Coordinates of C-alpha atoms in Angstrom, one line a residue:
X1 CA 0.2 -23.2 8.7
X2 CA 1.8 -21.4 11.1
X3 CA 0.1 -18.7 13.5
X4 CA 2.2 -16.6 16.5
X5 CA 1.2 -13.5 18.3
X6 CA 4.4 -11.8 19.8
X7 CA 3.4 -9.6 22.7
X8 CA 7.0 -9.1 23.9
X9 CA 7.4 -5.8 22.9
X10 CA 4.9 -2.6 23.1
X11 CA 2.3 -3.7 21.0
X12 CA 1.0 -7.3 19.5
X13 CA 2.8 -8.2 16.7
X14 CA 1.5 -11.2 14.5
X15 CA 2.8 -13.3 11.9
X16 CA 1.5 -16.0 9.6
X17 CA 3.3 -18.9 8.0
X18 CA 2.8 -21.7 5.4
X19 CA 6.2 -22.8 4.2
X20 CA 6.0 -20.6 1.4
X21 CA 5.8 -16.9 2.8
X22 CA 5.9 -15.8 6.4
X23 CA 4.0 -12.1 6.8
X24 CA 4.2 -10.0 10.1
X25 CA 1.2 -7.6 11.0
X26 CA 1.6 -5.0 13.3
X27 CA -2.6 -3.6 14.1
X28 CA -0.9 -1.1 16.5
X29 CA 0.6 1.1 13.4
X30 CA -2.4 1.4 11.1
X31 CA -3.3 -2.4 10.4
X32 CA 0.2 -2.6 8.2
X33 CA 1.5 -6.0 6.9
X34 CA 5.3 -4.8 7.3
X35 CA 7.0 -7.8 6.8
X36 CA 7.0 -10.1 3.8
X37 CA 9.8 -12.6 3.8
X38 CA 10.1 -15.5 1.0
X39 CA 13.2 -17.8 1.8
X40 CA 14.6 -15.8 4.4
X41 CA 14.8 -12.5 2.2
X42 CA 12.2 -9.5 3.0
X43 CA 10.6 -8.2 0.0
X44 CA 8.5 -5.0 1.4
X45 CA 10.2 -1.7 2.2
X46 CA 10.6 -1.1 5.9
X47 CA 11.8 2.2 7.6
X48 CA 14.8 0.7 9.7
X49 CA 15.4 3.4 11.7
X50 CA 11.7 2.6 13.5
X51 CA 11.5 -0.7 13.6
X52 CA 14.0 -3.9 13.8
X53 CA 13.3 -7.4 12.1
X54 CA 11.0 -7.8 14.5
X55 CA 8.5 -5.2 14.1
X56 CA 9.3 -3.4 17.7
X57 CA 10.5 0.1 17.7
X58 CA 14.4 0.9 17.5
X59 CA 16.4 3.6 18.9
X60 CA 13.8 4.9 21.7
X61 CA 11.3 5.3 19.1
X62 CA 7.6 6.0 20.3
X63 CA 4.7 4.9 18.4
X64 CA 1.8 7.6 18.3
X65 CA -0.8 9.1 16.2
X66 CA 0.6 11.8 14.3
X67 CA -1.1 14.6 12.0
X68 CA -0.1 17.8 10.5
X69 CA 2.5 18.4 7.4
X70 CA 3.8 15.3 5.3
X71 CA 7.5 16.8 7.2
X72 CA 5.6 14.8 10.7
X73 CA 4.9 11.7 9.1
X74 CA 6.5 8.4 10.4
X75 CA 6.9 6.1 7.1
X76 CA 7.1 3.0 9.0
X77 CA 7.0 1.3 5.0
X78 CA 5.4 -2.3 4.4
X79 CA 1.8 -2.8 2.5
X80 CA -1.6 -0.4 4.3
X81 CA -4.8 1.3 2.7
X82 CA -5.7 4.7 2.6
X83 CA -9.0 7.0 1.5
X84 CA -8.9 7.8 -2.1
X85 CA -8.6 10.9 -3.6
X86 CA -5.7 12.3 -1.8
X87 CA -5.5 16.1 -1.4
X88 CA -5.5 18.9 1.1
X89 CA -8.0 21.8 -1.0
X90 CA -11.3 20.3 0.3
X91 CA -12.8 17.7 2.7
X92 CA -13.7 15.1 -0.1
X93 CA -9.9 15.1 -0.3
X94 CA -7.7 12.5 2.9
X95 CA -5.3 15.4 3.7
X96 CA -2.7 12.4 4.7
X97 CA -0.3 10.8 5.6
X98 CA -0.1 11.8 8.2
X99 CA -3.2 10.7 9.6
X100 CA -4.2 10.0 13.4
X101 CA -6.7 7.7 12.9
X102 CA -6.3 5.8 9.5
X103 CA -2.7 5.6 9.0
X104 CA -1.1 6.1 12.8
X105 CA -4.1 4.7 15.0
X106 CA -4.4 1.6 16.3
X107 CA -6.7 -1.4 14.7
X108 CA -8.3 -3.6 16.5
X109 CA -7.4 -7.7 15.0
X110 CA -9.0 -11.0 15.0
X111 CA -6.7 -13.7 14.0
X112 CA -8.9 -16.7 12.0
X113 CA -6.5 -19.8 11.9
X114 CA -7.9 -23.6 10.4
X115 CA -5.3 -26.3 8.9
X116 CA -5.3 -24.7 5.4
X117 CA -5.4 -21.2 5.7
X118 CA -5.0 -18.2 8.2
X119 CA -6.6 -14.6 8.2
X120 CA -6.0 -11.6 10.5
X121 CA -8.9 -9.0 10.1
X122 CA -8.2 -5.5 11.2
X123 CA -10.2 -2.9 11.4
X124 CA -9.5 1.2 11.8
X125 CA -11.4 3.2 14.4
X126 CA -13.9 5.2 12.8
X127 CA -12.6 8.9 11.3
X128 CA -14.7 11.7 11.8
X129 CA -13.2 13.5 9.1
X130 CA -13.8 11.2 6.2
X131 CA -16.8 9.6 7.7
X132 CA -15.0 6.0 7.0
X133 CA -14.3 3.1 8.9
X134 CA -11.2 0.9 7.0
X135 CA -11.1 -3.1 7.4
X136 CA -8.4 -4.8 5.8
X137 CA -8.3 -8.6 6.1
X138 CA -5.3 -10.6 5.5
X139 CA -5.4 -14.4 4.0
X140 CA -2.4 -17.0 3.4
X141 CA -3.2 -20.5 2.5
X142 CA -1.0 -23.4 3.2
X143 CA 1.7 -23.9 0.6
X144 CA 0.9 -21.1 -1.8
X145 CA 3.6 -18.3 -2.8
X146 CA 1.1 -15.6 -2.0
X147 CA -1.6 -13.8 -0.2
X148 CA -4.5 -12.1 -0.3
X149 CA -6.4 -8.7 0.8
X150 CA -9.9 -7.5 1.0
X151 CA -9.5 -3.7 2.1
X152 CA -12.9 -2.2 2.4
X153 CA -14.8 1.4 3.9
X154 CA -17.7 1.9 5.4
X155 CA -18.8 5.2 5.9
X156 CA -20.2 5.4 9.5
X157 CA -21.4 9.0 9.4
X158 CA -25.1 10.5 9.4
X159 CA -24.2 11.9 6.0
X160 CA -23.4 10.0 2.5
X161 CA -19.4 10.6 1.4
X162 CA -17.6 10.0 -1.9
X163 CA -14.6 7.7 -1.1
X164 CA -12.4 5.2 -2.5
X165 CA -10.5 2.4 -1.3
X166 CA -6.5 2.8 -1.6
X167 CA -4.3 0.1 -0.9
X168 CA -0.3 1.1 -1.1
X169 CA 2.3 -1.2 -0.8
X170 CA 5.9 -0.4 -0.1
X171 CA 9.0 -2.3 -2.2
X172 CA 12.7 -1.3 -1.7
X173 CA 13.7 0.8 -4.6
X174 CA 16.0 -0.3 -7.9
X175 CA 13.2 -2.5 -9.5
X176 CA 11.1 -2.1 -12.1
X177 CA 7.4 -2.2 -12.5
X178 CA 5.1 -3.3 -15.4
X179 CA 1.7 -2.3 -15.2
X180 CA -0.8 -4.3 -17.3
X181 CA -2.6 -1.4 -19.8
X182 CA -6.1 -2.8 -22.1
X183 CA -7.5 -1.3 -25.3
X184 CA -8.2 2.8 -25.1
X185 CA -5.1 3.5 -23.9
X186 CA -3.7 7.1 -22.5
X187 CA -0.5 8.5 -21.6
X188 CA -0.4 8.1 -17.6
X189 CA -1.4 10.7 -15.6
X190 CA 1.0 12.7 -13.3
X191 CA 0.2 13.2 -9.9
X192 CA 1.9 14.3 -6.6
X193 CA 5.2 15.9 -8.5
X194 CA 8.1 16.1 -6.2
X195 CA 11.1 16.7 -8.5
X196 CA 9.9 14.9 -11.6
X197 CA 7.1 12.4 -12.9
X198 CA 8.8 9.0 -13.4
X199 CA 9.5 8.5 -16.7
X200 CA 8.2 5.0 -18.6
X201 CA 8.0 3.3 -21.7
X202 CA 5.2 0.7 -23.3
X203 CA 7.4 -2.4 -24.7
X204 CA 4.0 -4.1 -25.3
X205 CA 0.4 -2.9 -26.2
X206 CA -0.6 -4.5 -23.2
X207 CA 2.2 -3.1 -21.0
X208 CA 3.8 0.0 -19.3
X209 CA 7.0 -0.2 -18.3
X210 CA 8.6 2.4 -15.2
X211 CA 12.5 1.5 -14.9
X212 CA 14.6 2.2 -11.7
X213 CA 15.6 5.9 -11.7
X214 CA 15.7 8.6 -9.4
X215 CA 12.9 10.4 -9.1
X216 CA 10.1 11.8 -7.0
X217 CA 7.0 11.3 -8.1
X218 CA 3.6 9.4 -9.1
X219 CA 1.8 8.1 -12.2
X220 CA -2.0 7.5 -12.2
X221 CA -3.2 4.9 -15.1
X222 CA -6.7 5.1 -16.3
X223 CA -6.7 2.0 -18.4
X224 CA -5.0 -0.2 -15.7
X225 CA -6.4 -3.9 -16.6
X226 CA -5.6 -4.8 -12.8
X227 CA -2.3 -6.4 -12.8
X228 CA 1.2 -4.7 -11.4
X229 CA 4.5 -6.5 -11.4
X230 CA 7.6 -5.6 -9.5
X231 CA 10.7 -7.3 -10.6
X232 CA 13.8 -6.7 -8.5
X233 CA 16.8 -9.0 -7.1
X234 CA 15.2 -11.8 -9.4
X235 CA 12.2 -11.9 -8.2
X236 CA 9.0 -10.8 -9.0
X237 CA 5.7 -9.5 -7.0
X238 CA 2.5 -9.0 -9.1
X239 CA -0.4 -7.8 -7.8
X240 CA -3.9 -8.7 -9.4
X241 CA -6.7 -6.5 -8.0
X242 CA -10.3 -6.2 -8.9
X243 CA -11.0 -3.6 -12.0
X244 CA -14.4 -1.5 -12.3
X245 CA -15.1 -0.9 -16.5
X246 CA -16.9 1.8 -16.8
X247 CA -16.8 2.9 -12.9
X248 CA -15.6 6.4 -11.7
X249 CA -11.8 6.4 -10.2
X250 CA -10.5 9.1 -8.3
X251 CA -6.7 10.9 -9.7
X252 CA -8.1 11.5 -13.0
X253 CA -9.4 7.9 -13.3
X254 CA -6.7 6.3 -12.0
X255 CA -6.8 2.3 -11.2
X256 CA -3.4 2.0 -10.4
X257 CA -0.7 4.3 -9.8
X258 CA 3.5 3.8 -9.2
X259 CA 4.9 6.2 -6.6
X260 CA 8.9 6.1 -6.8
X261 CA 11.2 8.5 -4.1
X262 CA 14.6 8.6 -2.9
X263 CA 16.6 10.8 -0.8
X264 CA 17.2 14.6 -1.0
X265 CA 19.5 17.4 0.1
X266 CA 16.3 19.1 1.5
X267 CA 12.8 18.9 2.4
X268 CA 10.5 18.8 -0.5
X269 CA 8.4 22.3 1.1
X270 CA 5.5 22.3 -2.2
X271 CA 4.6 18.2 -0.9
X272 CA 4.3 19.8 2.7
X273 CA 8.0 19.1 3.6
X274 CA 8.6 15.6 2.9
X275 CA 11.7 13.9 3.6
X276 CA 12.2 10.6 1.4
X277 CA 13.9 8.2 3.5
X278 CA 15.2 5.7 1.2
X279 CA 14.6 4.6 -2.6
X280 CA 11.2 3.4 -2.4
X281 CA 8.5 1.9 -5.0
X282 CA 5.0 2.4 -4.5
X283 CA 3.0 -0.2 -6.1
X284 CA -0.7 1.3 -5.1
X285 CA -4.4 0.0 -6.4
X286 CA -7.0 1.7 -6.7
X287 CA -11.5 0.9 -6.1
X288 CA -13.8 2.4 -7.5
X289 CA -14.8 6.3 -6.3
X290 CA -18.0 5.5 -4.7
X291 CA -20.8 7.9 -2.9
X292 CA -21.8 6.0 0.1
X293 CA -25.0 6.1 2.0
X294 CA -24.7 6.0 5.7
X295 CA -23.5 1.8 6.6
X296 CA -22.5 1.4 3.0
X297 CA -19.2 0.0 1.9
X298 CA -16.6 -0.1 -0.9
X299 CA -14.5 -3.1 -1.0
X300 CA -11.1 -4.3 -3.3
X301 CA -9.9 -7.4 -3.8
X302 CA -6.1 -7.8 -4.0
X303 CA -3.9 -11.1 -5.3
X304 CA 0.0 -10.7 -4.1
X305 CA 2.0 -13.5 -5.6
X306 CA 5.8 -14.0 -5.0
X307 CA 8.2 -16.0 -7.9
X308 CA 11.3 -15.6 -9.9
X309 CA 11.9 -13.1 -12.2
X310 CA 12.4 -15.3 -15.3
X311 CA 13.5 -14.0 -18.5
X312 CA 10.2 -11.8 -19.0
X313 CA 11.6 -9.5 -16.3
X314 CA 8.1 -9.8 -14.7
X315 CA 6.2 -8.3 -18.0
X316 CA 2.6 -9.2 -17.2

């Protein structure tokens, strides 16, 4: 194992080894794993015109909260976790990104490192509009092509909220995703239209498929078993998460969702002026939608594995 806090530049910056995977944390810009490199490729999206290999701001860029229209958020890209549902029509709704607390405030860290494994906790500030306080913590063991996340919320308000735990991870675009589907099965749901809900297939009774393709736009799936796989440039990323039966789930009972953008002549003025930077993947999962008494929590568990693609083309 391999532990280094990198305090050269305006904020702490840490990164884990084990042979295997090296991940860079940044707990300045919303507790966000940014960088996930296995044998010397990166594998997460991350907005270059913010931040260089290093995870320190390019081109006189300034770190700061930010709120308002999605036109003023700063995608800074890599893997985070939001408050579930998303909306901007009533305060049981996050009305981000952007997001001055949550998504663009600092975290405070604790970095946990033993011979066989190595953990940074983070935790958010605590948001007086949603009530919530996130903590995500971060764990690679020695050796092992992947790492794991426990994202939680505890509501630290007077008064019970209804939340969910959202954890959204950022892959560079021109992949495909397969998202595990069990017995019940329903047509996806479409959320968040920017210029079209990606389109998808189901080459298995067991999987939906959502090819590259240009497109802005989300799919919720209500019958997400708890496994997503993103295959591009031969290899693959799955993600195994933690699946409620019979639990409430916010976006008309979504588990997982798949988020997919790239670039436009204009501004996107219905989804509050967003800007796609780049061809992006969102491979997001979803916790249960909880009501939470005052000091209660909601938790996920998240597996992200790294290996080649192999001839499945990272079916699950």
């Amino acid at each position: 194992m391999h532990v280094e806090t990198d305090t050269s530049g305006p904020y702490e910056v840490v990164w884990l080894g084990n042979g295997a995977l090296r991940l860079g944390i940044v707990p300045a810009l919303g507790g966000r794993l940014l960088s996930l490199v296995h044998d010397g490729d990166e594998l997460l999206w991350r907005n270059p015109a913010l931040l260089d290999d290093r995870l320190h701001p390019v081109g006189g860029h300034r770190p700061e909260r930010t709120s308002g229209p999605m036109a003023n958020w700063r995608n800074y890209g890599g893997d985070k976790t939001w408050p579930a549902p998303q909306g901007w029509s009533s305060p049981g709704e996050w009305a981000g990104p952007p997001d001055p607390v949550l998504d663009s405030g600092p975290y405070a860290a604790e970095v946990r490192a033993g011979s066989d494994d190595a953990a940074v906790v983070l935790e958010s500030e605590h948001d007086p509009r949603t009530g919530l306080r996130l903590r995500r913590e971060i764990r690679l063991r020695a050796g092992e092509p992947g790492y794991d996340l426990r994202v939680s919320a505890v509501n630290g308000s007077a008064a019970p909220v209804r939340w969910a735990v959202w954890n959204v991870a950022q892959y560079p675009g021109g992949g495909t995703v397969h998202v595990g589907v069990g017995p019940g099965f329903g047509e996806p749901v479409e959320l968040a239209v920017g210029t079209a809900a990606p389109t998808w297939t189901r080459p298995r009774p067991d999987t939906v498929e959502v090819p590259a393709q240009d497109a802005v736009g989300k799919l919720g799936f209500p019958h997400a078993t708890g496994r997503l796989a993103y295959t591009r440039a031969g290899r693959r990323l799955t993600m195994e998460f933690d699946v409620h039966n019979g639990a409430p789930y916010p976006d008309g009972g979504s588990r997982a969702e798949v988020w997919m953008e790239h670039p436009l002549d204009r501004p996107l003025e219905h989804l509050g002026g967003l800007a796609p930077p780049a061809r992006i993947v969102e491979c997001e999962a979803l916790g249960p939608w909880e009501t939470l008494a005052p000091g209660a929590e909601t938790a996920l568990g998240v597996r992200v594995t790294v290996a080649p693609a192999g001839e499945e083309g990272g079916t699950p």
